[in-house]
Amino acid sequence: MRTVVIVGAGQGGFQVAASLRDEKFDGRIVLVGDEPELPYQRPPLSKAYMNRTMLDSGIYLRPDTFFAQHNIELMTGAMVTRVDRVAKQIALGSGGRLDYDHLVLATGARNRLLPVPGNELDGVVYLRSLADARSVRERIDMVQNIVVVGAGFIGLEFAAVAAKRGKKVTVIESTERAMGRAISREISDFFQDAHRAWGTELLFGTTLKRIDGDDHVSEVETSDGRVIPADLVAVGIGVVPNTELASDAGLRVANGIVVDTQLSTADAAISAVGDCVNFPSHFAGASVRLESVQNAVDQGKAIAARLMGKSISYNAVPWFWSDQGDLKLQMVGLTAGHDQTVVRGDPAERAFSVFCFQGGKLLGIETVNRASDHVMGRRLLAQPTSLSPDEVAAENFDLKAYVMASANR
Ligand code: FAD
């Protein structure tokens, strides 16, 4: 195999390229991305970059010299418009074509758009790209009333930054609790209290009905009839995977590009990585699409290893984090569907862990300001574990000691 072409120069695409060189691949690597930037990390966009504790220079995954040094041909501002599987070529929006021996689709996801009247007004913003974050960061300084639509991770991270800047923040969430798609009620309750203590108003079980203003947004109305002044409406209602290239090329798509445990599509010459991928997960007991740095990085490494002839079966422990104000939330495992929780530590001290079980089996651990439990949880879940709710609830339970003892068994 001489040429690997990677479509999408985000976290996953970058990782495939870098890991191929780590694995001593000596063929041609072309990394094609439609954004004008060097590959960068997205998590700070709603956290340290948004609150200006991270500079532009800190956001890039590597300096521009890295790509030349590693002989990675980085094409920025280049949109791939078609995959021709018969000719093994991709077509570029600019008109050119590129041959590949192996193609990696790393196209990520795009924001789900808010389908309400007024959504085109100036002041309705989204947060996915560095360009979005630059623009939103400037705007925050010029506004007072901010409505955040969606109490997911990104919406709440942004809400925390805005509240800290003294803005009047209202969060509108259609479900009954914060971050409910991904985490336990204990963590939701804790974060809801924290946001309220920072001065943010949280409205649950309601949706945005319309956005009003002349050219610029001035207020919003909720489905339960509230009218809220708004100079800025920040929308964080989830993402849609970028799968069109794959489906147009006849590859299977079902909430993401469908791949097997090798992260290969049904076409052995095409792999896929990151947010755009639906893969069989041992942790979910089903096929899932994950949106996390861990997933993009570990899948990128796994694809590179496979392309270098190593045998892989993607099975990395899923983990995720979210920084909101002074609180660091970390999750390991996939806890959706849990039916029992055990809390260790004290929420009142702003440092605790929630162990989530289903039918007595540990699904994952969610921690707030308890990094050591998170690290130990990653080690624990890397192997099958029989840790039970009763053991965790025992007064003298010590996760670190348990993990160390398990390792020596
Ligand atoms: P991306 O990083 O999105 O990269 C895909 C790239 O492909 C994009 O640049 C896209 O423009 C490009 N592309 C798409 N189609 C084409 C095409 N046809 N031609 C050329 N280029 C194309 N994860 C965490 O684990 N922790 C966090 O705290 C966290 N916070 C986040 C905060 C924000 C604001 C956002 C937006 C995401 C956050 N994430 C977080 C998620 C994480 O950033 C993503 O899971 C990760 O970036 C996925 O990597 P990816 O390579 O799959 O996709």
mmCIF file of C-alpha atoms and ligand atoms in Angstrom, residues 7-13 32-35 42-43 45-47 78-80 106-109 127-128 154 157 242 245 273-276 291-294 296 320-322, ligand 1:
data_model
loop_
_atom_site.group_PDB
_atom_site.id
_atom_site.type_symbol
_atom_site.label_atom_id
_atom_site.label_comp_id
_atom_site.label_asym_id
_atom_site.label_seq_id
_atom_site.Cartn_x
_atom_site.Cartn_y
_atom_site.Cartn_z
ATOM 1 C CA VAL A 7 -10.752 12.863 4.500
ATOM 2 C CA GLY A 8 -11.220 15.215 7.454
ATOM 3 C CA ALA A 9 -8.333 16.855 9.283
ATOM 4 C CA GLY A 10 -9.865 16.852 12.765
ATOM 5 C CA GLN A 11 -8.954 14.811 15.833
ATOM 6 C CA GLY A 12 -9.454 11.397 14.238
ATOM 7 C CA GLY A 13 -7.990 12.165 10.812
ATOM 8 C CA VAL A 32 -7.489 16.591 3.377
ATOM 9 C CA GLY A 33 -9.623 18.954 5.466
ATOM 10 C CA ASP A 34 -12.214 21.542 4.481
ATOM 11 C CA GLU A 35 -11.436 23.911 7.348
ATOM 12 C CA ARG A 42 -12.339 21.078 19.779
ATOM 13 C CA PRO A 43 -12.858 20.570 23.553
ATOM 14 C CA LEU A 45 -13.674 25.776 22.194
ATOM 15 C CA SER A 46 -16.393 25.706 24.857
ATOM 16 C CA LYS A 47 -13.981 25.797 27.806
ATOM 17 C CA ALA A 78 -10.085 21.462 0.600
ATOM 18 C CA MET A 79 -13.546 19.901 0.453
ATOM 19 C CA VAL A 80 -13.849 16.315 -0.749
ATOM 20 C CA ALA A 106 -12.759 11.068 9.272
ATOM 21 C CA THR A 107 -15.490 13.546 8.468
ATOM 22 C CA GLY A 108 -16.784 14.122 12.004
ATOM 23 C CA ALA A 109 -20.180 15.651 12.628
ATOM 24 C CA LEU A 127 -20.222 25.999 18.482
ATOM 25 C CA ARG A 128 -18.380 23.385 16.462
ATOM 26 C CA ILE A 154 -21.371 21.912 25.259
ATOM 27 C CA GLU A 157 -19.851 24.455 29.406
ATOM 28 C CA ASN A 242 -21.171 13.657 8.209
ATOM 29 C CA LEU A 245 -19.624 10.864 1.160
ATOM 30 C CA VAL A 273 -12.843 6.939 12.396
ATOM 31 C CA GLY A 274 -14.330 9.179 15.078
ATOM 32 C CA ASP A 275 -17.644 11.007 15.374
ATOM 33 C CA CYS A 276 -18.857 9.835 11.954
ATOM 34 C CA GLU A 291 -18.482 11.749 20.160
ATOM 35 C CA SER A 292 -15.283 11.969 22.144
ATOM 36 C CA VAL A 293 -11.601 12.700 21.821
ATOM 37 C CA GLN A 294 -10.788 9.304 23.352
ATOM 38 C CA ALA A 296 -11.305 9.502 17.796
ATOM 39 C CA PHE A 320 -15.029 11.531 28.400
ATOM 40 C CA TRP A 321 -14.758 14.741 30.366
ATOM 41 C CA SER A 322 -16.498 18.076 30.729
HETATM 42 P P1 FAD B 1 -13.818 16.386 13.883
HETATM 43 O O1 FAD B 1 -12.814 16.772 14.910
HETATM 44 O O2 FAD B 1 -15.100 17.115 13.829
HETATM 45 O O3 FAD B 1 -13.109 16.485 12.453
HETATM 46 C C1 FAD B 1 -13.784 16.229 11.250
HETATM 47 C C2 FAD B 1 -13.227 17.164 10.203
HETATM 48 O O4 FAD B 1 -13.619 16.718 8.913
HETATM 49 C C3 FAD B 1 -13.767 18.582 10.334
HETATM 50 O O5 FAD B 1 -12.715 19.501 10.257
HETATM 51 C C4 FAD B 1 -14.696 18.708 9.136
HETATM 52 O O6 FAD B 1 -14.844 20.033 8.715
HETATM 53 C C5 FAD B 1 -13.961 17.840 8.125
HETATM 54 N N1 FAD B 1 -14.758 17.385 6.990
HETATM 55 C C6 FAD B 1 -16.028 16.914 7.008
HETATM 56 N N2 FAD B 1 -16.430 16.604 5.758
HETATM 57 C C7 FAD B 1 -15.393 16.877 4.923
HETATM 58 C C8 FAD B 1 -15.196 16.773 3.512
HETATM 59 N N3 FAD B 1 -16.154 16.306 2.716
HETATM 60 N N4 FAD B 1 -14.016 17.170 2.999
HETATM 61 C C9 FAD B 1 -13.024 17.646 3.791
HETATM 62 N N5 FAD B 1 -13.155 17.761 5.142
HETATM 63 C C10 FAD B 1 -14.319 17.383 5.698
HETATM 64 N N6 FAD B 1 -14.850 15.472 23.414
HETATM 65 C C11 FAD B 1 -14.336 15.053 24.585
HETATM 66 O O7 FAD B 1 -13.910 13.906 24.686
HETATM 67 N N7 FAD B 1 -14.294 15.894 25.670
HETATM 68 C C12 FAD B 1 -14.746 17.160 25.617
HETATM 69 O O8 FAD B 1 -14.701 17.868 26.605
HETATM 70 C C13 FAD B 1 -15.283 17.639 24.374
HETATM 71 N N8 FAD B 1 -15.694 18.911 24.244
HETATM 72 C C14 FAD B 1 -16.116 19.365 23.024
HETATM 73 C C15 FAD B 1 -16.473 20.702 22.888
HETATM 74 C C16 FAD B 1 -16.893 21.195 21.665
HETATM 75 C C17 FAD B 1 -17.264 22.643 21.524
HETATM 76 C C18 FAD B 1 -16.990 20.317 20.551
HETATM 77 C C19 FAD B 1 -17.470 20.835 19.220
HETATM 78 C C20 FAD B 1 -16.641 18.984 20.677
HETATM 79 C C21 FAD B 1 -16.199 18.502 21.913
HETATM 80 N N9 FAD B 1 -15.824 17.173 22.083
HETATM 81 C C22 FAD B 1 -15.318 16.744 23.278
HETATM 82 C C23 FAD B 1 -15.978 16.197 20.987
HETATM 83 C C24 FAD B 1 -14.679 15.992 20.232
HETATM 84 O O9 FAD B 1 -14.086 17.214 19.901
HETATM 85 C C25 FAD B 1 -14.986 15.169 18.994
HETATM 86 O O10 FAD B 1 -15.483 13.924 19.416
HETATM 87 C C26 FAD B 1 -13.762 14.975 18.116
HETATM 88 O O11 FAD B 1 -13.321 16.203 17.611
HETATM 89 C C27 FAD B 1 -14.089 14.021 16.981
HETATM 90 O O12 FAD B 1 -13.045 13.967 16.067
HETATM 91 P P2 FAD B 1 -13.336 13.642 14.539
HETATM 92 O O13 FAD B 1 -12.035 13.632 13.851
HETATM 93 O O14 FAD B 1 -14.221 12.465 14.438
HETATM 94 O O15 FAD B 1 -14.213 14.859 14.028
#
